[in-house]
PDB file of C-alpha atoms in Angstrom:
ATOM      1  CA  LYS J   1     -62.535  12.861 103.364  1.00 91.00           C
ATOM      2  CA  ILE J   2     -63.105   9.312 106.055  1.00 94.00           C
ATOM      3  CA  TRP J   3     -64.841   6.005 104.823  1.00 95.00           C
ATOM      4  CA  ALA J   4     -66.085   4.324 108.153  1.00 95.00           C
ATOM      5  CA  GLY J   5     -67.422   1.201 107.883  1.00 95.00           C
ATOM      6  CA  THR J   6     -70.719   0.449 109.992  1.00 94.00           C
ATOM      7  CA  ASP J   7     -72.508  -2.459 110.750  1.00 93.00           C
ATOM      8  CA  GLY J   8     -75.747  -2.134 109.554  1.00 91.00           C
ATOM      9  CA  GLY J   9     -75.715   1.985 107.923  1.00 92.00           C
ATOM     10  CA  GLY J  10     -73.280   0.950 104.787  1.00 94.00           C
ATOM     11  CA  ILE J  11     -69.985   3.560 104.262  1.00 96.00           C
ATOM     12  CA  ASN J  12     -70.259   6.364 106.061  1.00 96.00           C
ATOM     13  CA  ILE J  13     -67.689   9.284 104.100  1.00 95.00           C
ATOM     14  CA  ILE J  14     -67.265  12.615 106.493  1.00 95.00           C
ATOM     15  CA  ASP J  15     -65.911  15.188 105.320  1.00 96.00           C
ATOM     16  CA  PRO J  16     -63.782  17.014 108.074  1.00 94.00           C
ATOM     17  CA  ALA J  17     -64.265  20.084 106.739  1.00 94.00           C
ATOM     18  CA  ASP J  18     -67.754  20.721 107.349  1.00 96.00           C
ATOM     19  CA  GLY J  19     -68.489  18.050 109.408  1.00 94.00           C
ATOM     20  CA  SER J  20     -71.299  16.817 106.554  1.00 96.00           C
ATOM     21  CA  ILE J  21     -71.777  12.818 106.235  1.00 96.00           C
ATOM     22  CA  LYS J  22     -72.483  11.123 102.980  1.00 95.00           C
ATOM     23  CA  VAL J  23     -74.268   7.797 103.232  1.00 95.00           C
ATOM     24  CA  LEU J  24     -73.757   4.682 101.205  1.00 93.00           C
ATOM     25  CA  SER J  25     -76.587   2.209 101.792  1.00 91.00           C
ATOM     26  CA  HIS J  26     -78.635  -0.729 100.943  1.00 89.00           C
ATOM     27  CA  ILE J  27     -82.175  -0.240  99.424  1.00 88.00           C
ATOM     28  CA  ALA J  28     -84.311  -2.873  99.148  1.00 82.00           C
ATOM     29  CA  GLY J  29     -85.147  -3.649  95.999  1.00 83.00           C
ATOM     30  CA  ASP J  30     -83.141  -1.020  94.247  1.00 86.00           C
ATOM     31  CA  SER J  31     -79.701  -2.929  92.088  1.00 79.00           C
ATOM     32  CA  SER J  32     -78.349   0.348  92.165  1.00 83.00           C
ATOM     33  CA  SER J  33     -77.666   1.196  95.758  1.00 88.00           C
ATOM     34  CA  PHE J  34     -75.206   0.032  97.393  1.00 92.00           C
ATOM     35  CA  PRO J  35     -74.611  -3.427  97.397  1.00 92.00           C
ATOM     36  CA  ALA J  36     -73.483  -4.243 101.582  1.00 93.00           C
ATOM     37  CA  HIS J  37     -75.374  -2.951 104.758  1.00 92.00           C
ATOM     38  CA  SER J  38     -72.418  -4.116 106.977  1.00 95.00           C
ATOM     39  CA  ILE J  39     -68.298  -3.805 106.180  1.00 96.00           C
ATOM     40  CA  LYS J  40     -66.547  -5.245 107.897  1.00 94.00           C
ATOM     41  CA  CYS J  41     -62.836  -3.760 106.507  1.00 95.00           C
ATOM     42  CA  ILE J  42     -61.597  -0.900 104.326  1.00 96.00           C
ATOM     43  CA  HIS J  43     -58.669  -0.485 102.113  1.00 95.00           C
ATOM     44  CA  THR J  44     -57.254   2.266  99.258  1.00 93.00           C
ATOM     45  CA  ASP J  45     -54.650   0.983  96.581  1.00 92.00           C
ATOM     46  CA  HIS J  46     -51.954   2.635  95.218  1.00 88.00           C
ATOM     47  CA  TYR J  47     -54.589   3.894  92.624  1.00 89.00           C
ATOM     48  CA  GLY J  48     -56.901   5.388  95.104  1.00 91.00           C
ATOM     49  CA  ASN J  49     -59.685   2.761  94.391  1.00 94.00           C
ATOM     50  CA  ILE J  50     -61.564   1.983  97.407  1.00 95.00           C
ATOM     51  CA  TRP J  51     -62.108  -1.729  98.866  1.00 96.00           C
ATOM     52  CA  ALA J  52     -64.762  -2.136 100.834  1.00 97.00           C
ATOM     53  CA  GLY J  53     -64.613  -6.792 102.525  1.00 96.00           C
ATOM     54  CA  SER J  54     -68.911  -6.547 103.367  1.00 95.00           C
ATOM     55  CA  THR J  55     -70.008  -8.860 105.967  1.00 92.00           C
ATOM     56  CA  ARG J  56     -72.220 -11.630 104.046  1.00 88.00           C
ATOM     57  CA  ASP J  57     -71.972  -9.422 100.466  1.00 92.00           C
ATOM     58  CA  GLY J  58     -68.797 -10.220  99.053  1.00 94.00           C
ATOM     59  CA  LEU J  59     -66.540  -7.670  98.755  1.00 96.00           C
ATOM     60  CA  ILE J  60     -67.154  -4.049  96.660  1.00 96.00           C
ATOM     61  CA  ILE J  61     -64.762  -2.012  94.464  1.00 95.00           C
ATOM     62  CA  ILE J  62     -65.079   1.601  94.074  1.00 94.00           C
ATOM     63  CA  SER J  63     -63.327   3.966  91.668  1.00 90.00           C
ATOM     64  CA  GLN J  64     -64.043   7.118  90.144  1.00 86.00           C
ATOM     65  CA  SER J  65     -65.354   4.886  86.868  1.00 84.00           C
ATOM     66  CA  GLY J  66     -68.483   3.257  89.089  1.00 87.00           C
ATOM     67  CA  MET J  67     -68.583   0.454  91.821  1.00 89.00           C
ATOM     68  CA  LYS J  68     -67.707  -3.323  91.125  1.00 91.00           C
ATOM     69  CA  THR J  69     -69.145  -6.052  93.562  1.00 92.00           C
ATOM     70  CA  HIS J  70     -67.259  -9.720  93.762  1.00 93.00           C
ATOM     71  CA  LYS J  71     -69.042 -12.295  95.467  1.00 92.00           C
ATOM     72  CA  ASP J  72     -68.444 -16.246  95.978  1.00 93.00           C
ATOM     73  CA  SER J  73     -68.036 -18.699  93.624  1.00 93.00           C
ATOM     74  CA  HIS J  74     -67.486 -22.407  93.531  1.00 94.00           C
ATOM     75  CA  ILE J  75     -63.899 -23.192  94.627  1.00 93.00           C
ATOM     76  CA  GLY J  76     -61.696 -22.956  91.990  1.00 93.00           C
ATOM     77  CA  ASN J  77     -63.681 -20.878  89.842  1.00 94.00           C
ATOM     78  CA  PRO J  78     -61.770 -17.037  89.222  1.00 95.00           C
ATOM     79  CA  SER J  79     -64.360 -15.599  89.268  1.00 94.00           C
ATOM     80  CA  GLY J  80     -65.778 -14.990  92.814  1.00 95.00           C
ATOM     81  CA  MET J  81     -64.589 -15.463  95.989  1.00 96.00           C
ATOM     82  CA  SER J  82     -64.023 -18.622  98.239  1.00 96.00           C
ATOM     83  CA  ASN J  83     -66.398 -16.870 100.801  1.00 95.00           C
ATOM     84  CA  ARG J  84     -68.269 -14.163 100.290  1.00 93.00           C
ATOM     85  CA  THR J  85     -67.137 -12.643 103.950  1.00 95.00           C
ATOM     86  CA  VAL J  86     -64.194 -10.738 104.136  1.00 96.00           C
ATOM     87  CA  LEU J  87     -62.136 -10.520 107.402  1.00 96.00           C
ATOM     88  CA  CYS J  88     -59.351  -8.609 106.180  1.00 97.00           C
ATOM     89  CA  LEU J  89     -57.530  -6.502 103.688  1.00 97.00           C
ATOM     90  CA  PHE J  90     -53.582  -6.459 102.610  1.00 97.00           C
ATOM     91  CA  GLN J  91     -51.592  -5.543 100.032  1.00 96.00           C
ATOM     92  CA  GLU J  92     -48.048  -5.065 100.075  1.00 93.00           C
ATOM     93  CA  GLU J  93     -46.017  -1.791  99.245  1.00 87.00           C
ATOM     94  CA  ASP J  94     -45.644  -1.822  95.411  1.00 86.00           C
ATOM     95  CA  ASP J  95     -47.644  -4.458  94.762  1.00 93.00           C
ATOM     96  CA  ASP J  96     -51.050  -4.525  93.262  1.00 95.00           C
ATOM     97  CA  ILE J  97     -52.663  -7.659  94.183  1.00 97.00           C
ATOM     98  CA  ILE J  98     -54.868  -8.094  96.757  1.00 97.00           C
ATOM     99  CA  TRP J  99     -55.329 -10.245  99.219  1.00 98.00           C
ATOM    100  CA  ILE J 100     -58.200 -10.901 101.333  1.00 98.00           C
ATOM    101  CA  GLY J 101     -58.927 -13.066 104.530  1.00 98.00           C
ATOM    102  CA  THR J 102     -62.250 -14.805 104.278  1.00 97.00           C
ATOM    103  CA  ASP J 103     -64.512 -15.834 106.701  1.00 96.00           C
ATOM    104  CA  GLY J 104     -64.277 -19.824 106.486  1.00 94.00           C
ATOM    105  CA  GLY J 105     -63.360 -19.502 102.768  1.00 96.00           C
ATOM    106  CA  GLY J 106     -59.383 -19.071 103.591  1.00 97.00           C
ATOM    107  CA  LEU J 107     -57.264 -16.597 101.868  1.00 98.00           C
ATOM    108  CA  ASN J 108     -57.892 -15.569  98.332  1.00 98.00           C
ATOM    109  CA  ARG J 109     -55.949 -13.503  95.648  1.00 98.00           C
ATOM    110  CA  TYR J 110     -57.495 -10.746  93.469  1.00 97.00           C
ATOM    111  CA  ASP J 111     -55.827  -9.669  90.001  1.00 97.00           C
ATOM    112  CA  PRO J 112     -56.891  -6.534  89.319  1.00 94.00           C
ATOM    113  CA  SER J 113     -54.777  -6.883  85.854  1.00 93.00           C
ATOM    114  CA  ASN J 114     -57.224  -9.640  84.335  1.00 94.00           C
ATOM    115  CA  ASN J 115     -60.393  -9.373  87.228  1.00 93.00           C
ATOM    116  CA  ARG J 116     -59.674 -13.211  88.219  1.00 96.00           C
ATOM    117  CA  PHE J 117     -59.402 -14.870  91.462  1.00 97.00           C
ATOM    118  CA  THR J 118     -57.412 -17.298  93.052  1.00 97.00           C
ATOM    119  CA  HIS J 119     -58.516 -20.281  96.236  1.00 97.00           C
ATOM    120  CA  TYR J 120     -55.921 -21.369  97.660  1.00 97.00           C
ATOM    121  CA  GLU J 121     -56.402 -25.113  99.261  1.00 95.00           C
ATOM    122  CA  SER J 122     -54.222 -24.920 101.993  1.00 96.00           C
ATOM    123  CA  THR J 123     -56.381 -22.182 103.842  1.00 97.00           C
ATOM    124  CA  LEU J 124     -60.083 -23.617 103.131  1.00 95.00           C
ATOM    125  CA  ASN J 125     -62.207 -23.826 105.736  1.00 93.00           C
ATOM    126  CA  THR J 126     -59.767 -21.539 107.710  1.00 96.00           C
ATOM    127  CA  LYS J 127     -60.828 -17.942 108.826  1.00 96.00           C
ATOM    128  CA  ILE J 128     -57.702 -15.362 108.380  1.00 97.00           C
ATOM    129  CA  ILE J 129     -57.626 -13.018 110.823  1.00 96.00           C
ATOM    130  CA  THR J 130     -54.877 -10.609 109.389  1.00 97.00           C
ATOM    131  CA  ILE J 131     -52.542 -10.491 107.050  1.00 98.00           C
ATOM    132  CA  SER J 132     -48.708  -9.091 107.508  1.00 96.00           C
ATOM    133  CA  ALA J 133     -45.663  -9.266 105.732  1.00 95.00           C
ATOM    134  CA  TYR J 134     -43.231 -11.713 106.286  1.00 96.00           C
ATOM    135  CA  SER J 135     -40.752 -12.285 103.290  1.00 94.00           C
ATOM    136  CA  GLU J 136     -40.486 -11.544 100.173  1.00 94.00           C
ATOM    137  CA  THR J 137     -42.017 -15.205  99.097  1.00 96.00           C
ATOM    138  CA  GLU J 138     -44.444 -15.655 102.711  1.00 97.00           C
ATOM    139  CA  LEU J 139     -47.199 -13.974 104.175  1.00 98.00           C
ATOM    140  CA  LEU J 140     -48.182 -14.155 107.838  1.00 98.00           C
ATOM    141  CA  LEU J 141     -51.621 -15.073 108.585  1.00 98.00           C
ATOM    142  CA  SER J 142     -53.411 -15.158 111.948  1.00 97.00           C
ATOM    143  CA  VAL J 143     -55.986 -17.933 111.846  1.00 95.00           C
ATOM    144  CA  TYR J 144     -58.865 -18.110 114.253  1.00 93.00           C
ATOM    145  CA  ALA J 145     -59.023 -20.468 117.433  1.00 90.00           C
ATOM    146  CA  ASP J 146     -55.525 -22.265 115.573  1.00 92.00           C
ATOM    147  CA  ARG J 147     -52.317 -20.337 115.001  1.00 92.00           C
ATOM    148  CA  LEU J 148     -49.875 -18.087 113.531  1.00 95.00           C
ATOM    149  CA  TRP J 149     -49.313 -19.862 109.981  1.00 97.00           C
ATOM    150  CA  LEU J 150     -46.808 -18.629 107.022  1.00 97.00           C
ATOM    151  CA  PHE J 151     -47.890 -19.350 103.672  1.00 98.00           C
ATOM    152  CA  ASN J 152     -45.589 -19.435 100.652  1.00 98.00           C
ATOM    153  CA  LYS J 153     -47.777 -16.593  97.491  1.00 97.00           C
ATOM    154  CA  GLN J 154     -45.172 -19.453  94.731  1.00 96.00           C
ATOM    155  CA  THR J 155     -46.576 -22.319  95.957  1.00 97.00           C
ATOM    156  CA  GLY J 156     -49.747 -21.679  97.862  1.00 97.00           C
ATOM    157  CA  LYS J 157     -48.417 -24.220 100.535  1.00 97.00           C
ATOM    158  CA  MET J 158     -48.763 -23.388 104.388  1.00 97.00           C
ATOM    159  CA  ARG J 159     -46.083 -23.996 107.467  1.00 97.00           C
ATOM    160  CA  PRO J 160     -46.788 -23.009 111.014  1.00 95.00           C
ATOM    161  CA  LEU J 161     -44.944 -20.990 112.331  1.00 94.00           C
ATOM    162  CA  ASP J 162     -41.814 -21.646 114.994  1.00 91.00           C
ATOM    163  CA  ILE J 163     -42.787 -19.770 117.576  1.00 90.00           C
ATOM    164  CA  LYS J 164     -41.391 -21.000 121.575  1.00 89.00           C
ATOM    165  CA  ASP J 165     -43.959 -19.068 123.381  1.00 88.00           C
ATOM    166  CA  ASP J 166     -46.251 -21.070 124.947  1.00 89.00           C
ATOM    167  CA  GLY J 167     -48.550 -18.572 126.570  1.00 89.00           C
ATOM    168  CA  ILE J 168     -49.707 -17.576 122.815  1.00 90.00           C
ATOM    169  CA  ARG J 169     -50.438 -20.694 121.064  1.00 86.00           C
ATOM    170  CA  TYR J 170     -52.713 -21.546 124.253  1.00 89.00           C
ATOM    171  CA  PHE J 171     -54.204 -17.691 123.896  1.00 89.00           C
ATOM    172  CA  MET J 172     -55.004 -18.017 120.203  1.00 90.00           C
ATOM    173  CA  LYS J 173     -56.147 -21.840 120.147  1.00 87.00           C
ATOM    174  CA  TYR J 174     -58.498 -21.876 123.704  1.00 88.00           C
ATOM    175  CA  THR J 175     -59.495 -18.792 124.062  1.00 87.00           C
ATOM    176  CA  GLY J 176     -61.422 -17.642 121.578  1.00 81.00           C
ATOM    177  CA  ARG J 177     -60.430 -13.471 121.357  1.00 84.00           C
ATOM    178  CA  SER J 178     -57.961 -12.928 118.360  1.00 88.00           C
ATOM    179  CA  LEU J 179     -54.533 -12.394 117.915  1.00 93.00           C
ATOM    180  CA  ILE J 180     -53.183  -9.074 115.896  1.00 95.00           C
ATOM    181  CA  THR J 181     -50.475  -9.043 113.621  1.00 96.00           C
ATOM    182  CA  ALA J 182     -48.640  -5.818 112.530  1.00 95.00           C
ATOM    183  CA  ASN J 183     -45.906  -4.686 110.461  1.00 92.00           C
ATOM    184  CA  GLY J 184     -43.399  -2.281 112.194  1.00 87.00           C
ATOM    185  CA  LYS J 185     -40.364  -0.452 110.624  1.00 79.00           C
ATOM    186  CA  ASP J 186     -37.720  -2.463 108.920  1.00 74.00           C
ATOM    187  CA  ASP J 187     -39.677  -5.239 108.568  1.00 76.00           C
ATOM    188  CA  SER J 188     -40.553  -6.461 112.495  1.00 85.00           C
ATOM    189  CA  ILE J 189     -43.637  -8.351 113.620  1.00 94.00           C
ATOM    190  CA  TYR J 190     -46.008  -6.990 115.838  1.00 96.00           C
ATOM    191  CA  LEU J 191     -48.295  -9.065 117.700  1.00 96.00           C
ATOM    192  CA  LEU J 192     -51.027  -7.620 119.368  1.00 96.00           C
ATOM    193  CA  SER J 193     -53.596  -8.904 122.214  1.00 94.00           C
ATOM    194  CA  ASN J 194     -53.989  -7.885 125.706  1.00 91.00           C
ATOM    195  CA  SER J 195     -50.750  -7.452 125.469  1.00 93.00           C
ATOM    196  CA  ILE J 196     -47.880  -6.214 122.457  1.00 96.00           C
ATOM    197  CA  GLU J 197     -45.160  -8.787 121.621  1.00 95.00           C
ATOM    198  CA  LYS J 198     -42.159  -8.255 118.861  1.00 95.00           C
ATOM    199  CA  PHE J 199     -41.765 -11.457 117.594  1.00 95.00           C
ATOM    200  CA  ASP J 200     -37.821 -11.829 116.336  1.00 92.00           C
ATOM    201  CA  LYS J 201     -37.555 -14.351 113.027  1.00 90.00           C
ATOM    202  CA  SER J 202     -33.498 -15.373 113.790  1.00 88.00           C
ATOM    203  CA  THR J 203     -35.100 -17.141 117.161  1.00 91.00           C
ATOM    204  CA  GLY J 204     -38.486 -18.003 117.220  1.00 90.00           C
ATOM    205  CA  THR J 205     -38.708 -16.127 120.229  1.00 92.00           C
ATOM    206  CA  CYS J 206     -40.859 -13.071 121.333  1.00 93.00           C
ATOM    207  CA  HIS J 207     -40.767 -10.128 123.943  1.00 93.00           C
ATOM    208  CA  GLU J 208     -43.226  -8.214 125.827  1.00 94.00           C
ATOM    209  CA  ILE J 209     -43.010  -4.864 124.694  1.00 95.00           C
ATOM    210  CA  GLN J 210     -42.760  -2.464 127.983  1.00 94.00           C
ATOM    211  CA  ALA J 211     -45.493   0.615 128.947  1.00 94.00           C
ATOM    212  CA  GLN J 212     -43.192   3.623 129.477  1.00 92.00           C
ATOM    213  CA  GLU J 213     -43.457   4.664 133.322  1.00 92.00           C
ATOM    214  CA  GLY J 214     -47.259   5.503 134.662  1.00 91.00           C
ATOM    215  CA  VAL J 215     -48.730   4.288 131.485  1.00 93.00           C
ATOM    216  CA  SER J 216     -50.769   1.213 131.167  1.00 92.00           C
ATOM    217  CA  THR J 217     -53.323   0.066 128.991  1.00 94.00           C
ATOM    218  CA  PHE J 218     -56.504  -1.546 128.791  1.00 93.00           C
ATOM    219  CA  GLY J 219     -58.484  -4.473 126.666  1.00 90.00           C
ATOM    220  CA  ASN J 220     -57.453  -5.696 123.049  1.00 93.00           C
ATOM    221  CA  ILE J 221     -55.038  -3.450 121.487  1.00 96.00           C
ATOM    222  CA  PHE J 222     -55.136  -2.431 117.601  1.00 96.00           C
ATOM    223  CA  SER J 223     -52.988  -1.579 115.371  1.00 96.00           C
ATOM    224  CA  ILE J 224     -53.150   1.801 113.756  1.00 96.00           C
ATOM    225  CA  GLY J 225     -50.741   1.879 110.954  1.00 93.00           C
ATOM    226  CA  LYS J 226     -47.202   2.795 111.044  1.00 90.00           C
ATOM    227  CA  SER J 227     -44.749   5.560 109.652  1.00 89.00           C
ATOM    228  CA  ASP J 228     -41.016   6.988 109.780  1.00 87.00           C
ATOM    229  CA  LYS J 229     -41.870   7.081 114.068  1.00 88.00           C
ATOM    230  CA  GLY J 230     -42.647   3.837 115.032  1.00 89.00           C
ATOM    231  CA  LEU J 231     -46.433   1.151 115.065  1.00 93.00           C
ATOM    232  CA  TYR J 232     -49.540   3.409 116.382  1.00 96.00           C
ATOM    233  CA  VAL J 233     -51.378   1.273 118.463  1.00 97.00           C
ATOM    234  CA  HIS J 234     -55.368   1.993 120.166  1.00 97.00           C
ATOM    235  CA  ASP J 235     -56.645   0.137 123.326  1.00 96.00           C
ATOM    236  CA  MET J 236     -60.222   1.148 124.392  1.00 94.00           C
ATOM    237  CA  PHE J 237     -59.485   4.404 125.408  1.00 95.00           C
ATOM    238  CA  SER J 238     -55.958   5.589 124.289  1.00 96.00           C
ATOM    239  CA  ILE J 239     -53.587   5.700 121.845  1.00 96.00           C
ATOM    240  CA  TYR J 240     -49.971   4.491 121.926  1.00 97.00           C
ATOM    241  CA  ARG J 241     -46.804   4.450 119.682  1.00 96.00           C
ATOM    242  CA  ILE J 242     -43.904   1.752 120.258  1.00 95.00           C
ATOM    243  CA  ASP J 243     -40.186   3.683 120.062  1.00 90.00           C
ATOM    244  CA  GLU J 244     -38.788   1.448 117.900  1.00 83.00           C
ATOM    245  CA  GLU J 245     -35.323   2.153 119.048  1.00 83.00           C
ATOM    246  CA  GLY J 246     -35.664   1.222 122.494  1.00 83.00           C
ATOM    247  CA  ASP J 247     -38.598  -1.286 122.282  1.00 89.00           C
ATOM    248  CA  VAL J 248     -41.149   1.016 124.531  1.00 95.00           C
ATOM    249  CA  LEU J 249     -45.332   1.885 124.532  1.00 96.00           C
ATOM    250  CA  MET J 250     -45.249   5.512 124.349  1.00 96.00           C
ATOM    251  CA  LYS J 251     -49.129   6.903 124.963  1.00 95.00           C
ATOM    252  CA  VAL J 252     -50.131   9.526 122.877  1.00 94.00           C
ATOM    253  CA  GLY J 253     -52.976  10.767 123.272  1.00 93.00           C
ATOM    254  CA  THR J 254     -56.771   9.932 124.973  1.00 92.00           C
ATOM    255  CA  PRO J 255     -59.762  11.457 123.676  1.00 88.00           C
ATOM    256  CA  ASP J 256     -61.982  13.745 126.168  1.00 85.00           C
ATOM    257  CA  ARG J 257     -65.201  10.791 127.573  1.00 83.00           C
ATOM    258  CA  HIS J 258     -64.977   8.576 123.772  1.00 88.00           C
ATOM    259  CA  VAL J 259     -64.532   4.375 123.541  1.00 93.00           C
ATOM    260  CA  ILE J 260     -61.717   4.064 120.706  1.00 94.00           C
ATOM    261  CA  LYS J 261     -63.594   1.188 118.665  1.00 92.00           C
ATOM    262  CA  SER J 262     -61.123   1.823 115.272  1.00 93.00           C
ATOM    263  CA  GLY J 263     -58.348   3.989 114.061  1.00 93.00           C
ATOM    264  CA  SER J 264     -56.420   5.067 111.173  1.00 93.00           C
ATOM    265  CA  LEU J 265     -52.306   6.729 110.650  1.00 93.00           C
ATOM    266  CA  GLY J 266     -53.070   9.602 107.307  1.00 88.00           C
ATOM    267  CA  SER J 267     -50.578   9.987 105.148  1.00 82.00           C
ATOM    268  CA  GLY J 268     -49.901  13.443 106.824  1.00 86.00           C
ATOM    269  CA  GLY J 269     -49.856  11.985 110.066  1.00 89.00           C
ATOM    270  CA  ASP J 270     -53.010  12.450 111.519  1.00 92.00           C
ATOM    271  CA  ILE J 271     -54.581   9.694 113.135  1.00 93.00           C
ATOM    272  CA  TRP J 272     -58.119   9.350 112.857  1.00 92.00           C
TER     273      TRP J 272
END
């Protein structure tokens, strides 16, 4: 089934087999109903649990046995988050830890084994747009109206990513638009905006991924997911794949008369 977060209508669970839709929505005065109206991001962990990041209503964990909501708490209190608006969720492969990017409360770490949150002083008052893997000890954070930062998972400290590209630095600081980071094959890193840049860790430089002949993108570009064939992305009208062998953007398909707002790559290779 497809889980779709909506802006005001909770979560819609769509069954592709028969086209039916089940709605999880908040009902005023009903404490047993779904606790949020607007869902910003959804993540499925290794055990099939659903993690839903809401706007203003905290982090909601949905499992076969029930549902639990975590909201904000005092800074340093492990019982809740540093901010109740969740912008992004990230989980590394073969790790149970959930990393949470918040809207003004920086980065939070949630450990399901002991049900505790960790807030990081170095990240407070920042809006974390995306979280990506960078190295064994660091995560890559895209911070709204700021820059790209490397976060040390062991010390909790941040250091600026040394990126030798004036255009990207200007884009993040002054345009009021988000720079999306995404992991490709073999630990590669892509920076997505209205173009696609591939970041070279060894030199700190970027080079733009060019589209195959006759192909052009429209508007901002967003990640769909990666497979052994490369990273899948989309703009408003089409779906593309980055051929990492030749560093070229290839068009996969264009839905007829529809605008694409979001996409997800399923485990079987289907794109929703």
